[in-house]
Amino acid sequence: RTGVICVVVVWIGYKLATYKGIPTVLLWIAAVLLIYNYVTNRTAIGRHLYAVGGNEKATRLSGVNTRLVYFIAYANMGLLAGLAGILTVARATNAQPTFGQGYEMDAIASCFIGGASAYGGTGKISGVIIGATLMGLINQGMSIMGIESNFQRVVKGIVLLLAVMFDVLSKREKR
């Protein structure tokens, strides 16, 4: 039954994309964000993921199988990395071994800008959306201005450093 629902949703998304001119990648991103927002906010595994990220030892002592939580987290990251690779290659219509190079800095910076903590256990999908939007604006703005790619990496590194420093300093003040 779930498979039929997935096929119908994909077909509706495809028809919507071809009819309204919405990029199919945007539909995939929206679907992933909605699914993970639901999982992290309304399921036990979502609470366990936050708990392990916040304090693994306390989570283990409270009876949560932390090895299983780690397995699920890593399996999800593999699934999402595979989906990102497929979408990147599909959008470019060819494959190169350098595709996606440098995306990791943008992803990490998006999470930190969006409110995820270096200490773990905090963060929301909505914050990641805001962080990713801000990183996209920075990338696009620097490209439009004609700034060379090496200097763009320096600017993104500084933005990431500032976000991490803000996180560490705000956590220090709370203690």
mmCIF file of N, CA, C and O in Angstrom, residues 10 25 29 38 51 70 75 87 89 115 138 144 161:
data_model
loop_
_atom_site.group_PDB
_atom_site.id
_atom_site.type_symbol
_atom_site.label_atom_id
_atom_site.label_comp_id
_atom_site.label_asym_id
_atom_site.label_seq_id
_atom_site.Cartn_x
_atom_site.Cartn_y
_atom_site.Cartn_z
ATOM 1 N N VAL A 10 4.872 10.528 -6.613
ATOM 2 C CA VAL A 10 5.905 10.829 -7.610
ATOM 3 C C VAL A 10 5.268 11.218 -8.939
ATOM 4 O O VAL A 10 5.691 12.173 -9.593
ATOM 5 N N VAL A 25 13.810 18.977 -9.011
ATOM 6 C CA VAL A 25 14.715 18.930 -7.859
ATOM 7 C C VAL A 25 14.076 19.617 -6.658
ATOM 8 O O VAL A 25 14.192 19.144 -5.527
ATOM 9 N N ILE A 29 13.483 18.026 -2.957
ATOM 10 C CA ILE A 29 13.973 18.677 -1.736
ATOM 11 C C ILE A 29 12.824 18.919 -0.771
ATOM 12 O O ILE A 29 12.944 18.663 0.438
ATOM 13 N N TYR A 38 8.956 15.738 9.851
ATOM 14 C CA TYR A 38 8.024 14.873 10.568
ATOM 15 C C TYR A 38 8.778 13.880 11.458
ATOM 16 O O TYR A 38 8.447 13.706 12.632
ATOM 17 N N ALA A 51 18.630 12.999 21.289
ATOM 18 C CA ALA A 51 19.185 12.608 22.584
ATOM 19 C C ALA A 51 20.624 12.108 22.445
ATOM 20 O O ALA A 51 21.502 12.496 23.226
ATOM 21 N N TYR A 70 22.716 5.150 15.909
ATOM 22 C CA TYR A 70 23.830 5.507 15.029
ATOM 23 C C TYR A 70 23.696 4.842 13.662
ATOM 24 O O TYR A 70 23.946 5.466 12.630
ATOM 25 N N ALA A 75 22.786 5.254 7.983
ATOM 26 C CA ALA A 75 22.051 4.739 6.827
ATOM 27 C C ALA A 75 21.275 5.867 6.142
ATOM 28 O O ALA A 75 21.239 5.947 4.911
ATOM 29 N N LEU A 87 20.392 13.386 -8.063
ATOM 30 C CA LEU A 87 19.790 14.656 -8.485
ATOM 31 C C LEU A 87 20.817 15.581 -9.142
ATOM 32 O O LEU A 87 20.504 16.268 -10.117
ATOM 33 N N VAL A 89 23.585 14.647 -10.808
ATOM 34 C CA VAL A 89 23.905 14.107 -12.127
ATOM 35 C C VAL A 89 22.723 14.295 -13.085
ATOM 36 O O VAL A 89 22.913 14.653 -14.248
ATOM 37 N N GLY A 115 21.239 27.110 13.177
ATOM 38 C CA GLY A 115 21.025 26.892 14.604
ATOM 39 C C GLY A 115 21.446 25.551 15.152
ATOM 40 O O GLY A 115 21.268 25.289 16.338
ATOM 41 N N ILE A 138 24.690 33.922 -0.510
ATOM 42 C CA ILE A 138 26.116 34.292 -0.476
ATOM 43 C C ILE A 138 26.815 33.757 -1.727
ATOM 44 O O ILE A 138 27.568 34.484 -2.388
ATOM 45 N N ILE A 144 27.738 36.409 -9.005
ATOM 46 C CA ILE A 144 27.287 37.549 -9.800
ATOM 47 C C ILE A 144 28.325 38.670 -9.783
ATOM 48 O O ILE A 144 28.562 39.327 -10.801
ATOM 49 N N LEU A 161 33.191 29.835 10.249
ATOM 50 C CA LEU A 161 33.926 30.099 11.485
ATOM 51 C C LEU A 161 33.129 31.008 12.410
ATOM 52 O O LEU A 161 33.042 30.759 13.619
#
